[in-house]
Coordinates of C-alpha atoms and ligand atoms in Angstrom, one line a residue:
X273 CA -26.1 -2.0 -22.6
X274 CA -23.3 0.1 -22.5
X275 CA -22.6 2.8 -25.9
X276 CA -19.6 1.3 -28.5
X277 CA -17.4 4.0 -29.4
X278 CA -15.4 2.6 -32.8
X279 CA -12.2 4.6 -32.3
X280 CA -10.4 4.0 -35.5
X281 CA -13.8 5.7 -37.1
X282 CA -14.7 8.1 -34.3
X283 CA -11.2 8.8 -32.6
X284 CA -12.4 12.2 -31.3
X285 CA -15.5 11.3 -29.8
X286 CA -14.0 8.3 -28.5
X287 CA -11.3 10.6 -27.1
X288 CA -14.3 13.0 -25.4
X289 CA -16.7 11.0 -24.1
X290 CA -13.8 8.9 -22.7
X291 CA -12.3 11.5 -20.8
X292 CA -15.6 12.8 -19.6
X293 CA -16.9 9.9 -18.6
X294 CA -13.9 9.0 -16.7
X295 CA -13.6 12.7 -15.1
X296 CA -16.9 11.8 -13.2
X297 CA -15.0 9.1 -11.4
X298 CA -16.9 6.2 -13.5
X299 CA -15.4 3.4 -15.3
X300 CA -14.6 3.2 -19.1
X301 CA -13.8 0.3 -21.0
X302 CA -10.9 0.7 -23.5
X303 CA -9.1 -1.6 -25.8
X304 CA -5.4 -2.3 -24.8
X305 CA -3.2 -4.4 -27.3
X306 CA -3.4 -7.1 -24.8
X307 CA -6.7 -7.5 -23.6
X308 CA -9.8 -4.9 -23.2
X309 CA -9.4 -3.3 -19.9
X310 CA -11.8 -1.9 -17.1
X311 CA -10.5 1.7 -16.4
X312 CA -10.6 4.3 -14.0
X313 CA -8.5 7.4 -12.7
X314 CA -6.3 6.0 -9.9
X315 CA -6.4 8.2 -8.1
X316 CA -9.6 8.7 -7.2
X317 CA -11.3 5.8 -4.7
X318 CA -14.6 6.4 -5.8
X319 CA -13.7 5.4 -9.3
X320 CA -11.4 2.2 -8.0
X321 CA -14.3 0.8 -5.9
X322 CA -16.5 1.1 -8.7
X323 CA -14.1 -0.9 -10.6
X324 CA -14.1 -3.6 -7.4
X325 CA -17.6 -3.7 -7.5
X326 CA -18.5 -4.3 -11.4
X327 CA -16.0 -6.6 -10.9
X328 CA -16.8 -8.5 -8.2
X329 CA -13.2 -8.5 -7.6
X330 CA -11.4 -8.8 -4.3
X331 CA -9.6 -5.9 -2.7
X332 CA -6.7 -8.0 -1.8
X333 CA -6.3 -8.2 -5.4
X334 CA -4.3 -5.1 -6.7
X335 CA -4.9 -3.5 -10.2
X336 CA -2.2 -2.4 -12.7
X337 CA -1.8 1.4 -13.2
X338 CA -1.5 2.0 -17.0
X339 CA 0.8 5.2 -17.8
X340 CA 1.2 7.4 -21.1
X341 CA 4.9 7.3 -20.5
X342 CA 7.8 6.3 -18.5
X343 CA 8.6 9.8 -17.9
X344 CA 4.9 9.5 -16.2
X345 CA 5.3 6.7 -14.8
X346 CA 8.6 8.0 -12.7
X347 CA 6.5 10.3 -11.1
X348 CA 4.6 7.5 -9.5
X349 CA 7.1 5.3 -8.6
X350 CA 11.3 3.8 -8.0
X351 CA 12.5 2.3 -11.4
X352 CA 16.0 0.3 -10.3
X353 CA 18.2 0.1 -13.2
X354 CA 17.5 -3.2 -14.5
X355 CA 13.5 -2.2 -14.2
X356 CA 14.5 0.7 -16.1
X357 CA 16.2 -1.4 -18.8
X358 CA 13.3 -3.4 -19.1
X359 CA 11.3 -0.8 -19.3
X360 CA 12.9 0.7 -22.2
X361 CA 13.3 -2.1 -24.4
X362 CA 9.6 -3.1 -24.0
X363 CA 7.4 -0.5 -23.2
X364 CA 5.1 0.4 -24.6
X365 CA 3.8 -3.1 -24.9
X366 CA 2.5 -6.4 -22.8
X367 CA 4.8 -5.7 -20.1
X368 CA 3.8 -4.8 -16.8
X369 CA 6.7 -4.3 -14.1
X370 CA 5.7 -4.7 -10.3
X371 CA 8.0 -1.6 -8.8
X372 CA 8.1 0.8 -5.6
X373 CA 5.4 3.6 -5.4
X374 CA 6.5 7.0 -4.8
X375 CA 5.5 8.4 -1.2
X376 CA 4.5 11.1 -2.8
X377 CA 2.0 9.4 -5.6
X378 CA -1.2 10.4 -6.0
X379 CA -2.0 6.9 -7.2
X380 CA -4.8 5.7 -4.0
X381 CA -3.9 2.8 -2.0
X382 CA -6.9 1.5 -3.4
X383 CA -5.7 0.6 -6.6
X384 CA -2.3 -1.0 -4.9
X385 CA -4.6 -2.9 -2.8
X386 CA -2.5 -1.1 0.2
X387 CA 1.1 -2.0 -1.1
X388 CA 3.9 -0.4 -1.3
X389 CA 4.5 -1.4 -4.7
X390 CA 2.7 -0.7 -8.4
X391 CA 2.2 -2.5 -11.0
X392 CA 2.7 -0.4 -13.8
X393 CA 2.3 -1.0 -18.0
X394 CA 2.8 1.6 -20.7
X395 CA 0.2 -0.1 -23.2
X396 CA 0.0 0.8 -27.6
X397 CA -2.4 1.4 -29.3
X398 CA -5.4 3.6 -28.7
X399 CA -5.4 3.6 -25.0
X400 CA -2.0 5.2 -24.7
X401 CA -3.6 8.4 -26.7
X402 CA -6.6 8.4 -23.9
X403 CA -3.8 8.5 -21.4
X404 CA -1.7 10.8 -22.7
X405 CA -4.8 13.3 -23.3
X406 CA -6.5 12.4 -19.5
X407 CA -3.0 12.8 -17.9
X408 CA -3.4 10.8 -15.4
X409 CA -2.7 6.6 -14.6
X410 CA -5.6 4.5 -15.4
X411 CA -6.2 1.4 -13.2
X412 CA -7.5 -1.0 -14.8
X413 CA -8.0 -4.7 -14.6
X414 CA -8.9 -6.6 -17.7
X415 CA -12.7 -6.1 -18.5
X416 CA -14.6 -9.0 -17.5
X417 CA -16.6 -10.1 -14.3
X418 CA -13.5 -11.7 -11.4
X419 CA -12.7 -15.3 -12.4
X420 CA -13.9 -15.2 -16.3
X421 CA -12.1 -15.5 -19.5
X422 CA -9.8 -11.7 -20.6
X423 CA -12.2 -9.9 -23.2
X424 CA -10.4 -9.6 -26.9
X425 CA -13.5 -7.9 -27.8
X426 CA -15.7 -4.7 -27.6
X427 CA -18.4 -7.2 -27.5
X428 CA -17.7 -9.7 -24.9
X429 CA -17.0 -6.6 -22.7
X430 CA -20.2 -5.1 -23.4
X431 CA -22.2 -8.4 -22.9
X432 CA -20.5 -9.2 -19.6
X433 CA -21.3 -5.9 -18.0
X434 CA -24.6 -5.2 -19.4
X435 CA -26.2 -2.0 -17.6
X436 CA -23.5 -1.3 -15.6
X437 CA -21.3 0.0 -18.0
X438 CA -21.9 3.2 -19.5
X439 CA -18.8 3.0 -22.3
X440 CA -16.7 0.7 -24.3
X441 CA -14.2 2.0 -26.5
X442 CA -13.9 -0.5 -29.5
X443 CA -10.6 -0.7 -31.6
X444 CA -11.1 -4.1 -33.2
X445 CA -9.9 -7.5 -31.7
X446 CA -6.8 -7.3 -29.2
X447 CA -3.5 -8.4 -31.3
X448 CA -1.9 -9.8 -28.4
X449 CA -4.8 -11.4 -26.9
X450 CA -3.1 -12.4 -23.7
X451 CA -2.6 -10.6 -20.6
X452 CA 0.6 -8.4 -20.3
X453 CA 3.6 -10.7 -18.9
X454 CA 3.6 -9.6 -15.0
X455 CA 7.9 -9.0 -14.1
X456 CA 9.2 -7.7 -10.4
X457 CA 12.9 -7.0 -10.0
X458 CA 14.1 -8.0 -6.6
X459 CA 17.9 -7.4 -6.2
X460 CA 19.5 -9.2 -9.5
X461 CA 17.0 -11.3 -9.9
X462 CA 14.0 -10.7 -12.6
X463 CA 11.2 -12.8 -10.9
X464 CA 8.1 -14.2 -13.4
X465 CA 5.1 -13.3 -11.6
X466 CA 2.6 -13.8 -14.1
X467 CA 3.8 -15.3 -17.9
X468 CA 1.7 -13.2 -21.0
X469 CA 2.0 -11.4 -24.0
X470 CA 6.0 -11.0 -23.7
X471 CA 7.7 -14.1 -24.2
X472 CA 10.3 -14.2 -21.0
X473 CA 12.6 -15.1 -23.5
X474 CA 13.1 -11.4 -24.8
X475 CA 13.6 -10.1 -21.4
X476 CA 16.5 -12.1 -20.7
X477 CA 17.8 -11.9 -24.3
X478 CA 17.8 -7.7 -23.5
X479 CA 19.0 -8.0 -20.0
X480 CA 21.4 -11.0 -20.0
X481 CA 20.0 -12.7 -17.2
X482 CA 17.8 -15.3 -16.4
X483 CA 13.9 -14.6 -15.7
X484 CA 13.3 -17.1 -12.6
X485 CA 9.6 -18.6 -12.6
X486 CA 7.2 -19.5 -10.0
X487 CA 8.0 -23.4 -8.9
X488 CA 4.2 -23.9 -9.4
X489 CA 1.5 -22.1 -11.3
X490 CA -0.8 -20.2 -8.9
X491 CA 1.1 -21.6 -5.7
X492 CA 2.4 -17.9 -5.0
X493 CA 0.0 -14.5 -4.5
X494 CA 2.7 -12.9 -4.6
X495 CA 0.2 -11.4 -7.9
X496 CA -2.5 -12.5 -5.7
X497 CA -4.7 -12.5 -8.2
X498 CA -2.8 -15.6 -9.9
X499 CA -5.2 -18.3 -8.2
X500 CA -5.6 -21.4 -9.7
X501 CA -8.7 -21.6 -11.0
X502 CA -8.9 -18.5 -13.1
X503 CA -9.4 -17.7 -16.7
X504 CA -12.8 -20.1 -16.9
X505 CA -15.1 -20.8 -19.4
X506 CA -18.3 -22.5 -18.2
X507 CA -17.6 -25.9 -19.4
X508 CA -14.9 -28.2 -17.6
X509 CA -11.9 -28.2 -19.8
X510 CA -9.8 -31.4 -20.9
X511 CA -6.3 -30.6 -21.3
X512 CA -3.7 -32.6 -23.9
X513 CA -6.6 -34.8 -25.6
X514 CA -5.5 -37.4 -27.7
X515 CA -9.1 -37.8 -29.0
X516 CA -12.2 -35.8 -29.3
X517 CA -15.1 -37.3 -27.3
X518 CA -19.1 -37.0 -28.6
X519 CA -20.5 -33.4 -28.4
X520 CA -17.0 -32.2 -27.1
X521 CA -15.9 -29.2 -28.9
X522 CA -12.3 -29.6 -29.6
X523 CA -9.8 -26.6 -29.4
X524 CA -6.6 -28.2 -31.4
X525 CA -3.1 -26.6 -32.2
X526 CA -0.9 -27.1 -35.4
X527 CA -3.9 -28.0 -38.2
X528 CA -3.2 -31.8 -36.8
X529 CA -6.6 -33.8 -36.5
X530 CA -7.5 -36.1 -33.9
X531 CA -9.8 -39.2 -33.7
X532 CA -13.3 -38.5 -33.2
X533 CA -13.7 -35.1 -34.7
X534 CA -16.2 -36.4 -37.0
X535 CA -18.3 -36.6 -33.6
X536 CA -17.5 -33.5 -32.0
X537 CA -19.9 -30.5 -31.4
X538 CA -17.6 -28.1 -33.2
X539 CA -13.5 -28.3 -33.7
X540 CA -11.4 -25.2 -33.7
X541 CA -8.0 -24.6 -34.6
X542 CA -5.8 -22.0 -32.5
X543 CA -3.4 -21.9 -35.3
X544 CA -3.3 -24.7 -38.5
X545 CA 0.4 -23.3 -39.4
X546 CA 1.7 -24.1 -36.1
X547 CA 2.2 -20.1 -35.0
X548 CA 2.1 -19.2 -30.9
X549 CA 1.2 -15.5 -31.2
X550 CA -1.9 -16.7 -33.8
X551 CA -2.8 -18.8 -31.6
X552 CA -2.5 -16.8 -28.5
X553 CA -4.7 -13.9 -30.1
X554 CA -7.2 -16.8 -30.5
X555 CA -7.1 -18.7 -27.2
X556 CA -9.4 -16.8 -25.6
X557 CA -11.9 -15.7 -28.0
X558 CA -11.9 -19.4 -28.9
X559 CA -12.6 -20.6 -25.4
X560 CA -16.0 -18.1 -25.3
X561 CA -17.7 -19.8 -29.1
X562 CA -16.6 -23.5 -27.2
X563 CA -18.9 -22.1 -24.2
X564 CA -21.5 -21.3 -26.6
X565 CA -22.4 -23.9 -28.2
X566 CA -23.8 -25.4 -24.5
X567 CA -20.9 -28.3 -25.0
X568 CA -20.6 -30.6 -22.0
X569 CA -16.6 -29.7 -22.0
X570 CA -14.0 -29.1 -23.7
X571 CA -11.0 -30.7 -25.1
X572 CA -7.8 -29.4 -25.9
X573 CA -5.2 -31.0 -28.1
X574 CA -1.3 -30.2 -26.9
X575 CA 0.4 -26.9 -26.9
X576 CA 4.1 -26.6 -27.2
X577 CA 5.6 -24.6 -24.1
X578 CA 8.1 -22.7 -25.8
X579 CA 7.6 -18.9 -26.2
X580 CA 4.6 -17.1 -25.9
X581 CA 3.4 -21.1 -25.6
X582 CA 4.6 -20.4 -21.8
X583 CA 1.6 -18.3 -21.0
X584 CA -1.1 -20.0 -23.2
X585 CA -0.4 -23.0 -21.6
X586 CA -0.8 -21.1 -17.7
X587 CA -4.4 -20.0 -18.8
X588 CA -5.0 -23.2 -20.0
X589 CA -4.0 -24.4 -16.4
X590 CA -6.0 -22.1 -14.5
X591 CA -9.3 -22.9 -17.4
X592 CA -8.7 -26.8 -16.1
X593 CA -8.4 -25.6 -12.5
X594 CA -11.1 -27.5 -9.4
X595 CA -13.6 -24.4 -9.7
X596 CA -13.6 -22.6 -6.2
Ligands
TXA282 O1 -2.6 -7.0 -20.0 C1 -3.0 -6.7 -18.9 O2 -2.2 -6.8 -17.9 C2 -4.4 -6.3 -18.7 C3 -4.6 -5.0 -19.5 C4 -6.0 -4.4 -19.3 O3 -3.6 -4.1 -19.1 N1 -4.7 -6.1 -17.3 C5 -4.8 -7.2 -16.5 O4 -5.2 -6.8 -15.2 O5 -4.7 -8.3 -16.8 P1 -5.7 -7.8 -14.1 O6 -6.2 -7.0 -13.0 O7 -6.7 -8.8 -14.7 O8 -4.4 -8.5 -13.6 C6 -3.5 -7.8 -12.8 C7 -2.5 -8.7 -12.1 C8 -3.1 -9.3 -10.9 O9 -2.8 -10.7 -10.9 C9 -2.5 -8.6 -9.8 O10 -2.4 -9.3 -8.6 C10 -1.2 -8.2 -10.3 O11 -1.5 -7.8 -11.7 N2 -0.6 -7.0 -9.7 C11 -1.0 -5.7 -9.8 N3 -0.3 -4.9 -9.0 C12 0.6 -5.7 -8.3 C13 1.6 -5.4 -7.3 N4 1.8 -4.2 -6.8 N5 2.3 -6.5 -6.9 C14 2.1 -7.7 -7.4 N6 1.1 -8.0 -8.3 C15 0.4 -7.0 -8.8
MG283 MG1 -8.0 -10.3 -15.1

């Protein structure tokens, strides 16, 4: 099993053994206020393989390059004015904007997946110290095997990787608990490549302008790695139950109960006062304790789609998904 590193009591040694570690060219996990993320220097395509490999991720599939700063991050690549906007308003934070690399980057095609455009977040927390005192972009993809549910914690990370990981830096469950919210800037228009942590919502409130969505959920790869079935725990998933079925674990919103819980395996609530962000930090966590108690599947109740409801109900989606 890989070391755990608490960085709110050991900041320093967190701090050394994370730059070390990731100075060799292998992979650290680190806690980001969205999700835990897989990182590695991007510019080195030792490291990024290694980050393909652990993950059993496709190389079509192009990771986001997580910067100290966006004085950093214009060394690497084109910010257009409304990006730059964007940018300023919401970074750092779950915000990643999809925007032209530099010729000159040293960021390796790798990590792009051989575009000619980055995806690039300024994350809080923790991990923006690491990057500030590594001084160079991290890639890194959220920390869990390809096709499996985001880790929110130190553990899952640690659990899913086993021996193949040498590090995880803990800082405590993620806040945001979903995914940064994925935005490319083509022209005037703000496209939605990937709903998350931002609600949509804000960007348009700050930049006047409407943020035009996908027609369908996974239909695009434009973020190729927005397929369908995505985001899975093991059991098949039920979406907008009306009732809880016999050994079913239910998964409810809002502190309403349904019929049947008195039969169910185990009920949890994403948030009894009715609150998205609660309930976002919780989706995912919640989704991994359904798995383990062996249910045959799981249920969940309705989620409202407004706000940050957007991008709980895509995960929820992709979790219902035909398994590939
Ligand atoms: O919150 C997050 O975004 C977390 C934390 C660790 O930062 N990271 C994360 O990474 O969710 P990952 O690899 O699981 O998802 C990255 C998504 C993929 O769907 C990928 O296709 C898209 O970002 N992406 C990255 N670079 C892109 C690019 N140049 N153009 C379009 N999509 C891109
Ligand atoms: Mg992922």
């Amino acid at each position: 099993m890989a070391d755990i590193v608490d960085t709110r009591t050991d900041a320093g040694e967190a701090l050394a053994r994370a730059t070390e570690t990731l100075g060799r060219g292998v992979p650290v996990a680190i806690p980001t206020e969205t999700v835990y993320g897989l990182a590695a220097d991007a510019t080195n395509p030792l490291a990024i393989t290694r980050i393909y490999e652990m993950k059993g991720r496709p190389r079509f599939n192009p990771l986001i390059c997580h910067m100290a700063d966006l004085a950093m991050a214009e060394k690497h690549a084109v910010f257009d004015p409304l990006s730059r906007t964007i940018a300023e308003a919401f970074w750092p934070g779950p915000l990643t904007l999809v925007v032209p690399i530099r010729p000159e980057s040293a960021i390796h095609p790798l990590a792009r997946a051989g575009l000619d455009t980055v995806g690039i977040r300024i994350p809080k927390g923790f991990a923006s110290r690491l990057l500030a005192a590594f001084g160079k972009p991290l890639a890194a993809p959220s920390a869990n095997t390809s096709g499996r549910i985001s880790p929110t914690m130190a553990r899952h990370v640690a659990e899913d990787f086993g021996a193949k990981l040498e590090l995880v830096l803990d800082a405590g469950p993620a806040v945001v608990g979903l995914e940064s919210t994925i935005i490319k800037v083509e022209g005037e228009t703000i496209r939605l490549l990937r709903p998350g942590g931002l609600d949509a919502a804000d960007i348009e409130r700050v930049t006047g302008r409407p943020v035009q969505r996908n027609e369908t959920a996974g239909a695009t790869i434009e973020a190729p790695g927005m397929l369908a079935s995505h985001y899975a725990p093991d059991a098949p998933v039920r979406l907008d139950a009306d009732d809880v079925r016999p050994g079913e674990v239910l998964i409810r919103f809002g502190g309403t109960p349904l019929p049947g819980e008195g039969q169910a395996a185990l009920v949890l609530d994403l948030s009894p006062s009715g609150d998205l962000a609660e309930a976002a930090a919780n989706l995912f966590g919640y989704m991994k304790q359904a798995d383990a108690t062996g249910a045959a599947s799981i249920a969940f109740s309705p989620i409202p789609v407004t706000g940050l409801g957007e991008a709980i109900n895509d995960r929820l989606q992709r979790a219902a998904a035909p398994r590939g």
